[in-house]
Short mmCIF file of C-alpha atoms in Angstrom, two decimals:
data_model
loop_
_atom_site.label_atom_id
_atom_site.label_comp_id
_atom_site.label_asym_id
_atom_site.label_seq_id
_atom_site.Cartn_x
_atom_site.Cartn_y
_atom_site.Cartn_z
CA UNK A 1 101.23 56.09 81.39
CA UNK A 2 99.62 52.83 82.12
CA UNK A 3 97.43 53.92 85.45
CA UNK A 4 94.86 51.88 86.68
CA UNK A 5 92.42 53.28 89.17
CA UNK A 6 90.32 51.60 91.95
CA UNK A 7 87.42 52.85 93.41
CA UNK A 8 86.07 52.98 96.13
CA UNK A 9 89.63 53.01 98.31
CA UNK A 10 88.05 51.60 101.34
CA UNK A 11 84.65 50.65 102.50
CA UNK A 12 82.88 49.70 105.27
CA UNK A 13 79.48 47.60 105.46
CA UNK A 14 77.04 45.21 106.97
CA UNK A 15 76.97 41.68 107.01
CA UNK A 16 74.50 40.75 103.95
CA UNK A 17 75.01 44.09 102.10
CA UNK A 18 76.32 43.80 98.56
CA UNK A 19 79.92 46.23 97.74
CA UNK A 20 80.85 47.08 94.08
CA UNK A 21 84.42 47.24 92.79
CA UNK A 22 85.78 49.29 90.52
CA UNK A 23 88.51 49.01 88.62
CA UNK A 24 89.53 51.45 85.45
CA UNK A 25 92.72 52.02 83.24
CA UNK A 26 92.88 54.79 82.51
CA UNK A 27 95.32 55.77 79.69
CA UNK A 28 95.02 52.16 77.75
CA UNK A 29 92.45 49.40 76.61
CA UNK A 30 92.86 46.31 78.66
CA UNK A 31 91.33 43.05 77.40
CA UNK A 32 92.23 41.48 80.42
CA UNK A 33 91.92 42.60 84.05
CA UNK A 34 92.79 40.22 87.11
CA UNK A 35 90.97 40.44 90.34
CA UNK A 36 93.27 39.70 93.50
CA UNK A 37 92.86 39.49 97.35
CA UNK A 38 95.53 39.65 99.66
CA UNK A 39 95.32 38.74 103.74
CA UNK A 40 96.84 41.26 106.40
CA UNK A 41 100.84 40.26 105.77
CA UNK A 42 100.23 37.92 103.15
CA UNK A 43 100.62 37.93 99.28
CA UNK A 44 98.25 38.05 96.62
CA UNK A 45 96.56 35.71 95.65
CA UNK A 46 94.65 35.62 92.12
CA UNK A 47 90.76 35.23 92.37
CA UNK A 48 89.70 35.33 88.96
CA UNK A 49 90.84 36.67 85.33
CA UNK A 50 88.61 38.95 83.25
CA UNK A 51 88.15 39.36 79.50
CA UNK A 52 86.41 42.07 78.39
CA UNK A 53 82.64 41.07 76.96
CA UNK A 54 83.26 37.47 78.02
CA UNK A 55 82.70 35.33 81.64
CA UNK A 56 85.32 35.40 83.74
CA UNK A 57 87.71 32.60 84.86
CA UNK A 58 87.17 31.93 88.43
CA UNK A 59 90.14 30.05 90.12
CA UNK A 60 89.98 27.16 91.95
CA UNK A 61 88.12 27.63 95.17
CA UNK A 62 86.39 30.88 94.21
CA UNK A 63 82.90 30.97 94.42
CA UNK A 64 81.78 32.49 91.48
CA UNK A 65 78.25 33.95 92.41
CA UNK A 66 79.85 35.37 95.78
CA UNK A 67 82.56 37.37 93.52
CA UNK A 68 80.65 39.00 90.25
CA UNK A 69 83.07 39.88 87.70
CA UNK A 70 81.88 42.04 85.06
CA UNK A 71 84.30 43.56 82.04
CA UNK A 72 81.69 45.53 80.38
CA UNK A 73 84.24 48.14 78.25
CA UNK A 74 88.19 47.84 77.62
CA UNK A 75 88.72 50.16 80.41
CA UNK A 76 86.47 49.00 83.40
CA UNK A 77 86.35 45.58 84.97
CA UNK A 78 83.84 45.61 88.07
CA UNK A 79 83.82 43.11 91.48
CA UNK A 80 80.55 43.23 93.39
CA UNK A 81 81.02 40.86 96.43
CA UNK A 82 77.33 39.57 97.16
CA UNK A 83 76.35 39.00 100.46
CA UNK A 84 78.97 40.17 102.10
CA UNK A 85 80.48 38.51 105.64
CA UNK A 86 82.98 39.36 107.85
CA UNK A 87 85.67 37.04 106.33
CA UNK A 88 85.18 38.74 103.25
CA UNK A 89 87.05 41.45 104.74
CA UNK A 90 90.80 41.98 103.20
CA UNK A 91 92.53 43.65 100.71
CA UNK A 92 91.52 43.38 96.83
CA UNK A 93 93.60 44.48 94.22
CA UNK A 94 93.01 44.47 90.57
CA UNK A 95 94.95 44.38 87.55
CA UNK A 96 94.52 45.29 84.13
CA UNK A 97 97.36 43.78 81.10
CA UNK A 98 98.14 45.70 78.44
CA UNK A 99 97.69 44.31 74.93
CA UNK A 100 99.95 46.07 73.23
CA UNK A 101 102.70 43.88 71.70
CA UNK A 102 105.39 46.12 72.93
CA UNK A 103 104.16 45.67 76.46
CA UNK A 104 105.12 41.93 76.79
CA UNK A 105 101.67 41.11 78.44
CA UNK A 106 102.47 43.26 81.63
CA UNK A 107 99.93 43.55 83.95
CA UNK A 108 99.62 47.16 85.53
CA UNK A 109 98.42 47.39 89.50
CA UNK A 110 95.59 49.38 90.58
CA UNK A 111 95.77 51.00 94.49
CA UNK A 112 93.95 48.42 96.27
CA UNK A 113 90.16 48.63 97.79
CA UNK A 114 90.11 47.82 101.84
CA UNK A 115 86.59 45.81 102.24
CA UNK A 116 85.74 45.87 105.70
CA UNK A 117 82.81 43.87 106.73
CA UNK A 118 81.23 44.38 110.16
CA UNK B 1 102.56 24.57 88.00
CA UNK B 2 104.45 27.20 88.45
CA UNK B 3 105.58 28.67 91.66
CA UNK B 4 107.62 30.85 93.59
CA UNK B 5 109.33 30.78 96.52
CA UNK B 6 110.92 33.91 98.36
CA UNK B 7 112.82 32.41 101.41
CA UNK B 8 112.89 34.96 103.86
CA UNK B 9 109.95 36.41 105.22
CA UNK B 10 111.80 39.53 107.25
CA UNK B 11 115.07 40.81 106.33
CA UNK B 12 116.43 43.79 108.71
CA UNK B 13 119.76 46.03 107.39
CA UNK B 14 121.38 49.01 108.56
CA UNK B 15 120.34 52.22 106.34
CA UNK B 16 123.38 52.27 103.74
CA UNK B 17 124.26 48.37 103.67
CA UNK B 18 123.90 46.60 100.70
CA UNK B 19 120.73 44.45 100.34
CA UNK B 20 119.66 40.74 98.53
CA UNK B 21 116.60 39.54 98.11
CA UNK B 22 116.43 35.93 97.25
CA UNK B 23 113.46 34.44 94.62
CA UNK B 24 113.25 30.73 93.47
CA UNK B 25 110.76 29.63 90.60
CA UNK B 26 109.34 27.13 89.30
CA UNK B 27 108.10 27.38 85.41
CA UNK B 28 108.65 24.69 82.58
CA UNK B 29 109.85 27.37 80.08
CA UNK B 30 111.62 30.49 79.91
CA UNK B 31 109.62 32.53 82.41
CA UNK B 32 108.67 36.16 82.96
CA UNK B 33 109.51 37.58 86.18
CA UNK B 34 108.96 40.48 87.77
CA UNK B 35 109.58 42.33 91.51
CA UNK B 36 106.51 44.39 93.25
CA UNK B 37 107.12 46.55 96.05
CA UNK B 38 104.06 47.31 98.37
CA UNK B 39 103.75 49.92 101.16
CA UNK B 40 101.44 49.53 103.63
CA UNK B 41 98.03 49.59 102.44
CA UNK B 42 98.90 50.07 99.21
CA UNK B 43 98.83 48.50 95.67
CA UNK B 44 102.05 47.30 93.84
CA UNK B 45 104.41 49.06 91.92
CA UNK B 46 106.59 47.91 89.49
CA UNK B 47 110.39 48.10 90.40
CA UNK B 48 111.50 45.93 87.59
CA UNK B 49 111.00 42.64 85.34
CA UNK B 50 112.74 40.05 82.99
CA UNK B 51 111.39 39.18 79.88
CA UNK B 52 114.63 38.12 77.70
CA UNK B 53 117.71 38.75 76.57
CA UNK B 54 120.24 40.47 79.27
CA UNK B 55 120.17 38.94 82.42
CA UNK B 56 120.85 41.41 84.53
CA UNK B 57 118.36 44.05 84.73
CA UNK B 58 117.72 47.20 85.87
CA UNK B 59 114.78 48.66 87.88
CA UNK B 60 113.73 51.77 89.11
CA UNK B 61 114.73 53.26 92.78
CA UNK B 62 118.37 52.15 92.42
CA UNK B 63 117.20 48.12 92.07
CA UNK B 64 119.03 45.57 90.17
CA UNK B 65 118.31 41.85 89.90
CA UNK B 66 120.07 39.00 88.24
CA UNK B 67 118.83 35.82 85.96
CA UNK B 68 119.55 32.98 86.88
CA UNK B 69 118.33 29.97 84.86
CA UNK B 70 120.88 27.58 86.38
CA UNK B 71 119.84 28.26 89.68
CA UNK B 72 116.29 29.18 88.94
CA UNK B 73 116.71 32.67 90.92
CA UNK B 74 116.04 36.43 90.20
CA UNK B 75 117.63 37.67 93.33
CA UNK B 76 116.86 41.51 94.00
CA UNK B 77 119.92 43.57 95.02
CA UNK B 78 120.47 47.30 95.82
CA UNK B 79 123.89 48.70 96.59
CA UNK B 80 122.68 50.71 99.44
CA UNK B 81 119.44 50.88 101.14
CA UNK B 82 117.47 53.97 101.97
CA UNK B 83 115.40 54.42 105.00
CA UNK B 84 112.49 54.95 102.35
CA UNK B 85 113.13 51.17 100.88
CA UNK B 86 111.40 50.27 104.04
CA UNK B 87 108.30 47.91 102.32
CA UNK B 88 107.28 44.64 101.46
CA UNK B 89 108.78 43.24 98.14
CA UNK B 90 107.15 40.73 96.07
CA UNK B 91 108.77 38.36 93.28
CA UNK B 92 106.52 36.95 90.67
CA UNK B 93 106.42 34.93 87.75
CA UNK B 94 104.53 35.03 84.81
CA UNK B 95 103.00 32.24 81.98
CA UNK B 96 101.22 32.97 79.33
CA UNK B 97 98.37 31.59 79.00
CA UNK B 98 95.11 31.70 77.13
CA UNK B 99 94.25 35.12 77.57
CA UNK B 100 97.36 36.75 78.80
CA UNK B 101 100.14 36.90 81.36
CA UNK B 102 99.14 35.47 84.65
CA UNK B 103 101.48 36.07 87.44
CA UNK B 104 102.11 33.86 90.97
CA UNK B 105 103.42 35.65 93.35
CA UNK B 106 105.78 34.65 96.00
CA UNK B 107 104.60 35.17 99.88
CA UNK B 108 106.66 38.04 99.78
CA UNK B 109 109.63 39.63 101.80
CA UNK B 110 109.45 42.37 104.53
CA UNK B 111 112.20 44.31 104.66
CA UNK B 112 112.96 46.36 107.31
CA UNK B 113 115.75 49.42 107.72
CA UNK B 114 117.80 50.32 110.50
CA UNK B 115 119.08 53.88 111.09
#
């Protein structure tokens, strides 16, 4: 149990293009998803928390209208990175926490999506 | 704020030896904490966390690690390493905020294995 998908994997675009993000559970309702990105050899490092039907919370140094965050349904947050530029490229990784109370507010990983930007 | 430091950035052992991976945090109150393990290009998986009670925990893959509040560690041991432990491992702590459990991870800890 307690799977969370990402989709695409990996993708490759222009400079300027927009990319869309998906990430899914897939065998529980997650009010909260968490959007990461993580540099070649470093750690992760949180971009921005996402309640489902509600704006997300953009950390400090984010832009927000660069990174869309959308948490349409208890099962799918999306990130759709506008404009997209070459140091946009790295590795993002979402999140989603399970509510449950016997889950102690654990937050499951998806896979990871590679953005490459050329 | 809380934080989390993970000291050594590569650790090499032989295949067989017995491993420790050393995590420091920083949190105001009793914390959460969790270790990741991430191949390359891959997402995180879970190979254990603390949440209360026993201090000593155990994870999956043979992994053990040990509360600390006096010393503010959750070191990561295993007995003997296996060529396949080969990965980056990530320490993290967790607060509750808000609208749930958000983590910090350390800068993580590349461990490499000798056969």
């Amino acid at each position: 149990g307690a799977v969370v998908s990402q989709h695409p994997s990996w993708v490759i675009c222009k400079s300027g293009t927009s990319v869309k993000i998906e990430c899914r559970s897939l065998d529980f309702q997650a009010t909260t998803m968490f959007w990461y990105r993580q540099f070649p050899k470093q750690s992760l490092m949180l971009m921005a928390t996402s309640n489902e039907g509600s704006k997300a919370t953009y950390e400090q140094g984010v832009e927000k209208d660069k990174f869309l965050i959308n948490h349409a349904s208890l099962t799918l947050s999306t990130l759709t990175v506008t404009s997209a530029h070459p140091e946009d490229s790295s590795f993002y990784i979402c999140s989603a926490r399970d509510g449950s109370p016997s889950s102690y507010n654990e937050q499951f990983f998806g896979p990871g999506t590679r953005l490459t930007v050329l | 704020a809380q934080s989390v430091t993970q000291p050594d950035i590569h650790i090499t052992v032989s295949e067989g030896a017995s491993l420790e991976l050393r995590c420091n945090y920083s949190y105001g109150a009793t914390p959460y904490l969790f270790w990741y393990v991430q191949s390359p290009g891959q997402g995180l998986q879970l190979l254990l966390k603390y949440f209360s009670g026993d201090t000593l925990v155990q994870g999956i893959k043979g992994f053990e690690a040990e509360f600390k509040r006096s010393q503010s560690s959750f070191n990561l041991r295993k007995p003997s390493v296996h060529w396949s432990d080969a990965a980056e491992y990530f320490c993290a702590v967790g607060a509750l905020t808000g609208g749930g459990n958000k983590l910090t991870f350390g800068t993580g800890t590349q461990l490499k294995v000798e056969l």
